[in-house]
Every structure is written in structure tokens, then in C-alpha cells.
Short mmCIF file of C-alpha atoms in Angstrom, two decimals:
data_model
loop_
_atom_site.label_atom_id
_atom_site.label_comp_id
_atom_site.label_asym_id
_atom_site.label_seq_id
_atom_site.Cartn_x
_atom_site.Cartn_y
_atom_site.Cartn_z
CA MET R 1459 -78.75 -31.39 10.08
CA SER R 1460 -76.93 -31.38 6.74
CA PRO R 1461 -76.78 -34.48 4.51
CA ILE R 1462 -73.05 -34.83 5.22
CA ASP R 1463 -73.68 -34.74 8.99
CA THR R 1464 -76.40 -37.36 8.56
CA LEU R 1465 -74.01 -39.53 6.55
CA HIS R 1466 -71.32 -39.18 9.25
CA ARG R 1467 -73.79 -40.19 11.93
CA GLN R 1468 -75.03 -43.22 9.96
CA LEU R 1469 -71.46 -44.36 9.34
CA GLU R 1470 -70.60 -43.99 13.04
CA VAL R 1471 -73.51 -46.23 13.97
CA MET R 1472 -72.56 -48.74 11.29
CA ARG R 1473 -68.83 -48.86 12.12
CA PRO R 1474 -68.90 -51.55 14.89
CA LEU R 1475 -70.88 -53.91 12.62
CA LEU R 1476 -68.44 -53.32 9.79
CA VAL R 1477 -65.44 -53.99 12.06
CA ARG R 1478 -67.01 -57.26 13.21
CA PHE R 1479 -67.65 -58.26 9.59
CA ALA R 1480 -64.07 -57.41 8.61
CA GLN R 1481 -62.64 -59.29 11.61
CA LEU R 1482 -64.47 -62.44 10.58
CA GLN R 1483 -62.74 -62.26 7.22
CA ILE R 1484 -59.30 -60.94 8.12
CA ARG R 1485 -58.90 -62.37 11.64
CA ASN R 1486 -56.70 -59.47 12.73
CA GLN R 1487 -58.16 -56.59 14.75
CA ALA R 1488 -55.78 -53.88 13.49
CA LEU R 1489 -56.06 -54.90 9.83
CA ALA R 1490 -59.85 -55.18 10.11
CA GLU R 1491 -60.08 -51.68 11.54
CA ASP R 1492 -57.80 -50.37 8.78
CA ALA R 1493 -59.99 -51.96 6.10
CA VAL R 1494 -63.13 -50.45 7.65
CA GLN R 1495 -61.43 -47.06 7.93
CA ASP R 1496 -60.43 -47.21 4.25
CA ALA R 1497 -64.00 -48.10 3.25
CA LEU R 1498 -65.47 -45.26 5.31
CA ILE R 1499 -62.97 -42.78 3.89
CA ALA R 1500 -63.90 -43.91 0.37
CA VAL R 1501 -67.57 -43.18 1.13
CA LEU R 1502 -66.84 -39.83 2.75
CA GLU R 1503 -64.47 -38.66 -0.01
CA LYS R 1504 -67.12 -39.17 -2.70
CA PRO R 1505 -70.55 -39.18 -1.06
CA GLU R 1506 -72.20 -38.35 -4.39
CA ARG R 1507 -71.43 -41.89 -5.62
CA PHE R 1508 -74.05 -43.27 -3.25
CA ASN R 1509 -77.21 -42.78 -5.26
CA GLY R 1510 -79.65 -44.61 -3.00
CA GLN R 1511 -80.23 -47.62 -5.27
CA SER R 1512 -79.42 -49.82 -2.28
CA SER R 1513 -79.23 -49.24 1.44
CA LEU R 1514 -76.22 -47.34 2.75
CA ARG R 1515 -75.18 -50.46 4.65
CA THR R 1516 -75.16 -52.56 1.48
CA TYR R 1517 -73.21 -49.86 -0.34
CA VAL R 1518 -70.57 -49.55 2.38
CA THR R 1519 -70.35 -53.33 2.78
CA GLY R 1520 -69.67 -53.62 -0.94
CA ILE R 1521 -66.79 -51.17 -0.67
CA LEU R 1522 -65.53 -52.93 2.46
CA LYS R 1523 -65.55 -56.25 0.64
CA TYR R 1524 -63.02 -54.90 -1.87
CA LYS R 1525 -60.89 -53.44 0.95
CA ILE R 1526 -60.89 -56.83 2.69
CA ILE R 1527 -59.87 -58.57 -0.54
CA ASP R 1528 -57.02 -56.06 -0.97
CA CYS R 1529 -55.94 -56.68 2.62
CA LEU R 1530 -55.99 -60.46 2.21
CA ARG R 1531 -53.99 -60.23 -1.01
CA ALA R 1532 -51.42 -57.97 0.62
CA SER R 1533 -51.05 -60.22 3.65
CA SER R 1534 -50.54 -63.27 1.43
CA ARG R 1535 -47.65 -61.44 -0.29
CA GLU R 1536 -46.06 -60.27 2.95
CA ARG R 1537 -44.33 -62.49 5.42
CA GLN R 1538 -44.17 -61.57 9.07
CA ILE R 1539 -40.78 -61.97 10.68
CA ASP R 1540 -41.06 -63.68 14.03
CA THR R 1541 -38.36 -62.77 16.49
CA ALA R 1542 -37.46 -64.48 19.72
CA GLU R 1543 -37.48 -62.38 22.88
CA ASP R 1544 -33.71 -62.03 22.89
CA GLN R 1545 -33.40 -61.58 19.10
CA SER R 1546 -33.41 -58.31 17.19
CA GLU R 1547 -35.26 -57.89 13.91
CA ASP R 1548 -31.91 -57.61 12.09
CA ASP R 1549 -30.79 -60.95 13.55
CA ALA R 1550 -34.08 -62.53 12.48
CA ILE R 1551 -33.57 -61.23 8.93
CA ASP R 1552 -29.97 -62.51 8.87
CA ALA R 1553 -31.24 -65.94 9.95
CA LEU R 1554 -33.23 -66.16 6.69
CA PHE R 1555 -29.99 -66.29 4.67
CA LYS R 1556 -27.07 -68.70 4.43
CA ALA R 1557 -23.47 -67.55 4.88
CA ASP R 1558 -23.07 -67.31 1.08
CA GLY R 1559 -26.02 -64.87 0.86
CA HIS R 1560 -28.56 -67.26 -0.66
CA THR R 1561 -31.93 -67.72 0.98
CA ARG R 1562 -32.50 -70.74 3.19
CA GLU R 1563 -35.97 -71.31 1.67
CA GLN R 1564 -36.78 -71.05 -2.02
CA PRO R 1565 -39.33 -68.34 -2.85
CA LEU R 1566 -42.78 -69.45 -3.91
CA ALA R 1567 -43.59 -69.64 -7.60
CA TRP R 1568 -45.17 -66.45 -8.84
CA GLY R 1569 -47.55 -68.22 -11.15
CA ASP R 1570 -48.25 -67.69 -14.80
CA PRO R 1571 -48.47 -64.00 -15.81
CA ASP R 1572 -50.41 -64.93 -18.97
CA ALA R 1573 -53.04 -66.73 -16.87
CA THR R 1574 -53.33 -63.70 -14.59
CA LEU R 1575 -53.85 -61.45 -17.59
CA GLU R 1576 -56.46 -63.84 -18.99
CA GLN R 1577 -58.26 -63.76 -15.65
CA LYS R 1578 -58.36 -59.95 -15.73
CA ASP R 1579 -59.65 -60.08 -19.29
CA PHE R 1580 -62.33 -62.57 -18.22
CA PHE R 1581 -63.60 -60.19 -15.53
CA LYS R 1582 -63.72 -57.37 -18.08
CA VAL R 1583 -65.90 -59.54 -20.34
CA LEU R 1584 -68.05 -60.55 -17.35
CA GLU R 1585 -68.52 -56.88 -16.45
CA ILE R 1586 -69.61 -56.09 -20.01
CA CYS R 1587 -72.06 -59.02 -19.90
CA LEU R 1588 -73.46 -57.74 -16.59
CA GLU R 1589 -73.96 -54.28 -18.10
CA LYS R 1590 -76.06 -55.85 -20.88
CA LEU R 1591 -78.48 -57.36 -18.36
CA PRO R 1592 -81.57 -55.43 -17.28
CA ALA R 1593 -80.64 -53.24 -14.30
CA LYS R 1594 -82.77 -55.10 -11.75
CA THR R 1595 -81.54 -58.50 -12.95
CA ALA R 1596 -77.89 -57.44 -12.79
CA ARG R 1597 -78.42 -55.90 -9.38
CA ILE R 1598 -79.98 -59.00 -7.85
CA PHE R 1599 -77.23 -61.18 -9.34
CA MET R 1600 -74.51 -58.97 -7.86
CA MET R 1601 -76.25 -58.83 -4.49
CA ARG R 1602 -76.47 -62.62 -4.35
CA GLU R 1603 -73.21 -63.73 -5.94
CA TRP R 1604 -70.84 -60.86 -5.28
CA LEU R 1605 -72.04 -59.41 -2.00
CA GLU R 1606 -73.21 -62.86 -0.89
CA LEU R 1607 -76.43 -61.53 0.59
CA GLU R 1608 -79.08 -64.02 1.64
CA THR R 1609 -82.21 -64.27 -0.50
CA ASP R 1610 -84.37 -62.90 2.33
CA GLU R 1611 -82.17 -59.79 2.57
CA ILE R 1612 -82.35 -59.26 -1.19
CA CYS R 1613 -86.13 -59.67 -1.22
CA LYS R 1614 -86.50 -57.17 1.59
CA GLU R 1615 -84.12 -54.69 -0.06
CA LEU R 1616 -85.79 -54.90 -3.48
CA ALA R 1617 -89.34 -55.45 -2.19
CA ILE R 1618 -89.85 -58.63 -4.22
CA THR R 1619 -91.03 -62.15 -3.44
CA THR R 1620 -88.69 -65.09 -3.01
CA SER R 1621 -89.99 -66.78 -6.14
CA ASN R 1622 -89.46 -63.57 -8.13
CA ALA R 1623 -85.90 -63.39 -6.80
CA TRP R 1624 -85.16 -66.95 -7.90
CA VAL R 1625 -86.64 -66.29 -11.36
CA LEU R 1626 -84.49 -63.16 -11.75
CA LEU R 1627 -81.38 -65.03 -10.58
CA TYR R 1628 -82.10 -67.86 -13.02
CA ARG R 1629 -82.53 -65.41 -15.88
CA ALA R 1630 -79.34 -63.57 -14.92
CA ARG R 1631 -77.33 -66.79 -14.84
CA MET R 1632 -78.71 -68.00 -18.17
CA ARG R 1633 -78.06 -64.67 -19.92
CA LEU R 1634 -74.57 -64.40 -18.42
CA ARG R 1635 -73.82 -67.95 -19.50
CA GLU R 1636 -74.96 -67.15 -23.03
CA CYS R 1637 -72.98 -63.91 -23.13
CA LEU R 1638 -69.82 -65.57 -21.78
CA ASP R 1639 -70.20 -68.48 -24.20
CA LEU R 1640 -70.31 -66.03 -27.09
CA ASN R 1641 -67.78 -63.46 -25.91
CA TRP R 1642 -65.28 -65.44 -23.84
CA PHE R 1643 -65.37 -69.20 -24.16
CA GLY R 1644 -66.31 -69.29 -27.85
CA ASN R 1645 -63.74 -66.62 -28.60
CA ARG R 1646 -61.02 -68.56 -26.72
CA GLN R 1647 -61.73 -71.73 -28.69
CA ALA R 1648 -61.24 -69.83 -31.94
CA THR R 1649 -57.76 -68.67 -30.94
#
């Protein structure tokens, strides 16, 4: 059996677990299945990106997490139009507007674009700080804080003790704090 066939088979077995995970987050069967499908396609389109540093399940779950976040963001921007049984979609849309063409409800505030840009810049700095950490330390931090894996799962995956995991997490947090103090918070106070 070729490596691609093996990958396909592993993903098939994993799919129901991924759908369940996505449903817990999204709470919509169709959207959860779409998110899982997108994650699986991402893995299958570039299988060479999986380099075996973690389990395939952890790798795919990490991709799925981003797909779920994208889905949640999209659904918060979109508004479903509820129609009554005897009402067409066009009538439902017309009901959103007054006779003069103005909307019945004011749109939500879009927020502060400068703050959004600052947030993106913050995550760029955080990513740079993570890259400066030793590989194992950065990996355990991301597994715990980003993928939200339990300590037992991390210890099993990395073949380390619980106390070693906590020491590595402590070191990661302290080094990230120092790096962010120097490269983000300190820099912001100067401006």
C-alpha cells in the first residue's frame, strides 16, 4: 500500500472523530462537516507538510481548529434570514427595510481598524518570539495553549513526564513574556 493510500485510510478512520469535534464547536452539522472536509483537503493537497513531528491526529486537528475559527468568524458576519412558511425570501428581505429604503435596524459597529491591525501585528511578534524558543519548548507551549491538549496527552505524545512538561511550559511562558516585553509592550510604550 502506498503512503498516499495509507494517509487516505487513516483520514477516513479519523473523520467521524473530527466531525464530532467540529460539531461541538460549531453546533451545526453541515458547517461542521464542511470544516472537516476543508481540513482533510488541506492535508491531502500537501501531504509533504506533515513531517511526523506530531501524530497525524494532532496535525489534522490543528488544521481543523483554524477551519473552525474561520467558520465561526464567517457565521458571525453573516445573518440568516428567517422566513415564515407563507413568506418568500424576497418578502423577508423587503421586511428588513422601511418604505424610504433605510434599514429597520442599525448595523453593528465594525470596530476599530487600527486595533485590528495592532492585534495582527501582536500575533506576528508572538510568532517571532515562539520561533526563538527551543523547538521542544515552543512545541509543548503550542500543544497546550493553542491546541488546548491536556497535559497527559502532551506527555504521551512527547514521551516526557508531567513534571518535565510543567517545567517546559513555565520556561516557555517566562521566555515569551520576556520577548513580548522587549519587542511588543516596551516598544508600544516608546511610541
